XYZ file of N, CA and C in Angstrom:
267
model
N 30.482 41.717 -12.509
C 29.748 42.447 -11.680
C 29.571 41.668 -10.390
N 29.761 40.329 -10.304
C 29.573 39.657 -9.129
C 30.951 39.879 -8.412
N 32.224 40.135 -9.153
C 33.470 40.480 -8.626
C 33.445 41.774 -7.774
N 32.696 42.692 -8.358
C 32.633 44.042 -8.148
C 31.878 43.986 -6.631
N 30.867 43.311 -6.511
C 30.199 43.058 -5.206
C 30.898 42.444 -4.183
N 31.619 41.437 -4.707
C 32.587 40.857 -3.680
C 33.776 41.840 -3.196
N 34.212 42.683 -4.151
C 35.236 43.575 -3.622
C 34.768 44.636 -2.715
N 33.346 44.973 -2.773
C 32.946 46.071 -2.036
C 32.673 45.384 -0.614
N 32.547 44.296 -0.448
C 32.235 43.710 0.775
C 30.798 43.280 1.003
N 30.059 43.723 0.151
C 28.516 43.588 0.265
C 28.149 42.613 -0.827
N 27.458 41.676 -0.371
C 26.856 40.691 -1.325
C 25.702 41.330 -1.945
N 25.236 40.589 -3.003
C 23.995 40.978 -3.668
C 22.836 40.691 -2.821
N 22.739 39.675 -1.876
C 21.851 39.361 -0.935
C 21.699 40.413 0.103
N 22.831 40.925 0.590
C 22.820 42.033 1.565
C 22.153 43.294 0.937
N 22.384 43.439 -0.410
C 21.803 44.792 -0.793
C 20.378 44.626 -0.978
N 19.747 43.433 -1.368
C 18.480 43.293 -1.545
C 17.742 43.389 -0.173
N 18.250 42.618 0.784
C 17.765 42.600 2.228
C 17.505 43.985 2.860
N 18.551 44.874 2.483
C 18.441 46.251 3.098
C 17.553 47.134 2.344
N 17.123 46.764 1.143
C 16.314 47.741 0.395
C 14.839 47.388 0.721
N 14.633 46.424 1.400
C 13.178 45.911 1.705
C 12.804 46.647 2.960
N 11.694 47.055 3.234
C 11.347 47.831 4.504
C 11.308 46.565 5.691
N 11.856 46.890 6.791
C 11.738 46.063 7.954
C 10.561 46.297 8.572
N 9.728 45.315 9.123
C 8.581 45.343 9.916
C 8.914 45.685 11.259
N 8.720 46.643 12.110
C 9.069 46.996 13.334
C 7.973 46.219 14.179
N 8.443 46.055 15.344
C 7.518 45.487 16.372
C 6.637 46.639 17.008
N 5.385 46.298 17.097
C 4.546 47.381 17.546
C 4.919 47.762 18.929
N 4.727 49.067 19.298
C 5.143 49.574 20.559
C 3.985 49.681 21.594
N 2.766 49.562 20.942
C 1.587 49.722 21.942
C 0.579 48.483 21.416
N -0.354 48.411 22.346
C -1.429 47.422 22.148
C -2.217 47.844 20.837
N -2.317 49.206 20.808
C -3.252 49.670 19.536
C -2.573 49.502 18.343
N -1.231 49.712 18.128
C -0.510 49.343 16.985
C -0.534 47.898 16.489
N -0.327 47.118 17.605
C -0.442 45.563 17.374
C -1.671 45.117 16.905
N -2.789 45.726 17.414
C -4.157 45.329 17.090
C -4.460 45.883 15.554
N -3.882 46.880 15.335
C -4.064 47.514 13.825
C -3.351 46.754 12.993
N -2.065 46.266 13.283
C -1.371 45.385 12.346
C -2.027 44.103 12.114
N -2.620 43.515 13.293
C -3.299 42.196 13.076
C -4.636 42.398 12.142
N -5.243 43.525 12.308
C -6.480 43.754 11.658
C -6.091 43.848 10.145
N -4.889 44.760 9.977
C -4.552 44.699 8.499
C -4.181 43.353 7.792
N -3.523 42.552 8.708
C -3.137 41.168 8.206
C -4.363 40.479 7.819
N -5.381 40.422 8.729
C -6.527 39.767 8.399
C -7.345 40.192 7.169
N -7.258 41.491 7.040
C -7.919 42.107 5.891
C -7.173 41.629 4.540
N -5.994 41.819 4.562
C -5.282 41.312 3.239
C -5.313 39.791 3.088
N -5.432 38.920 4.078
C -5.767 37.600 3.950
C -7.118 37.410 3.457
N -7.983 38.088 3.887
C -9.465 38.000 3.412
C -9.535 38.288 1.912
N -8.873 39.526 1.672
C -8.981 40.027 0.158
C -8.301 38.894 -0.776
N -7.034 38.494 -0.318
C -6.458 37.361 -1.241
C -7.423 36.173 -1.533
N -8.027 35.807 -0.352
C -8.780 34.632 -0.397
C -10.148 34.919 -1.270
N -10.631 36.147 -1.191
C -11.786 36.643 -2.038
C -11.310 36.418 -3.451
N -10.086 37.027 -3.797
C -9.603 36.953 -5.151
C -9.549 35.477 -5.665
N -8.981 34.590 -4.889
C -8.911 33.206 -5.238
C -10.393 32.545 -5.500
N -11.256 32.939 -4.674
C -12.563 32.453 -4.855
C -13.244 33.073 -5.993
N -13.068 34.181 -6.297
C -13.698 34.864 -7.571
C -13.138 34.133 -8.783
N -11.917 33.712 -8.906
C -11.317 33.103 -9.810
C -11.970 31.657 -9.900
N -11.898 30.967 -8.784
C -12.539 29.638 -8.813
C -14.026 29.690 -9.298
N -14.803 30.668 -8.798
C -16.137 30.726 -9.110
C -16.331 30.832 -10.740
N -15.451 31.835 -11.221
C -15.636 31.968 -12.566
C -15.213 30.681 -13.476
N -14.148 29.825 -12.954
C -13.657 28.729 -13.585
C -14.786 27.728 -13.430
N -15.530 27.479 -12.323
C -16.415 26.615 -12.162
C -17.795 26.754 -12.458
N -18.038 27.839 -13.166
C -19.377 28.253 -13.668
C -20.116 26.978 -14.446
N -21.278 26.667 -14.010
C -22.015 25.631 -14.689
C -21.676 24.234 -14.099
N -20.935 23.995 -13.013
C -20.588 22.833 -12.335
C -21.248 22.762 -11.112
N -21.264 21.692 -10.428
C -21.905 21.541 -9.149
C -21.018 22.157 -8.145
N -19.831 22.371 -8.203
C -19.122 23.118 -7.180
C -19.283 24.543 -7.128
N -19.844 25.112 -8.253
C -20.134 26.572 -8.306
C -20.845 27.128 -7.163
N -21.830 26.442 -6.763
C -22.746 26.929 -5.510
C -21.883 27.038 -4.367
N -21.144 26.027 -4.015
C -20.340 26.018 -2.857
C -19.172 27.175 -2.786
N -18.532 27.440 -3.974
C -17.787 28.312 -4.032
C -18.325 29.745 -4.016
N -19.534 29.905 -4.518
C -20.205 31.176 -4.596
C -20.639 31.533 -2.941
N -21.147 30.482 -2.171
C -21.386 30.687 -0.947
C -20.132 31.202 -0.045
N -19.102 30.494 -0.281
C -17.823 30.733 0.465
C -17.356 32.152 0.105
N -17.413 32.667 -1.172
C -17.011 34.089 -1.573
C -17.941 34.898 -0.866
N -19.150 34.761 -0.777
C -20.116 35.573 -0.082
C -19.851 35.832 1.308
N -19.569 34.647 2.047
C -18.986 34.742 3.374
C -17.810 35.651 3.443
N -16.804 35.411 2.606
C -15.636 36.265 2.581
C -16.056 37.773 2.485
N -16.862 37.974 1.537
C -17.180 39.365 1.321
C -17.818 39.991 2.536
N -18.772 39.258 3.264
C -19.158 39.676 4.459
C -18.172 39.910 5.628
N -17.207 39.056 5.563
C -15.971 39.227 6.411
C -15.174 40.457 6.213
N -15.020 40.855 4.958
C -14.235 41.976 4.639
C -15.008 43.186 4.884
N -16.355 43.116 4.775
C -17.204 44.190 5.163
C -17.155 44.620 6.494
N -17.146 43.426 7.526
C -17.185 43.596 8.896
C -15.758 44.160 9.236
N -14.661 43.701 8.829
C -13.337 44.248 8.952
C -13.240 45.739 8.761
N -13.768 46.034 7.622
C -13.736 47.458 7.031
C -14.590 48.440 8.100
N -15.718 47.839 8.546
C -16.502 48.729 9.326
C -15.888 48.734 10.734
N -15.226 47.789 11.195
C -14.409 47.718 12.466
C -13.357 48.912 12.332
N -12.604 48.835 11.177
C -11.533 49.709 10.890
C -11.916 51.033 10.961
N -13.122 51.430 10.388
C -13.578 52.891 10.254
C -14.145 53.196 11.601
N -14.626 52.328 12.489
C -15.133 52.756 13.869
C -13.962 53.010 14.718
N -12.767 52.281 14.541
C -11.702 52.536 15.242
C -10.881 53.850 14.901
N -11.039 54.376 13.680
C -10.297 55.545 13.370
C -11.016 56.808 13.789
């Protein structure tokens, strides 16, 4: 199979890189702002998932309260970003 890829002139790496969608540069200020907001939202959601897992794992320990407070802050951040996103639409 590797030989076949070599014969066609397309490596396996080239095939995989072409199949992934390329992120295009935003053409306007609004598009750039929307992309940045989506990135912040995804980062906050990822952080919330980590904090939920950490909160569950630390239940009954002294660090539980600190993790719980941090998760609540992240929840408020996500709510704020969602309301911003809805107001912009």
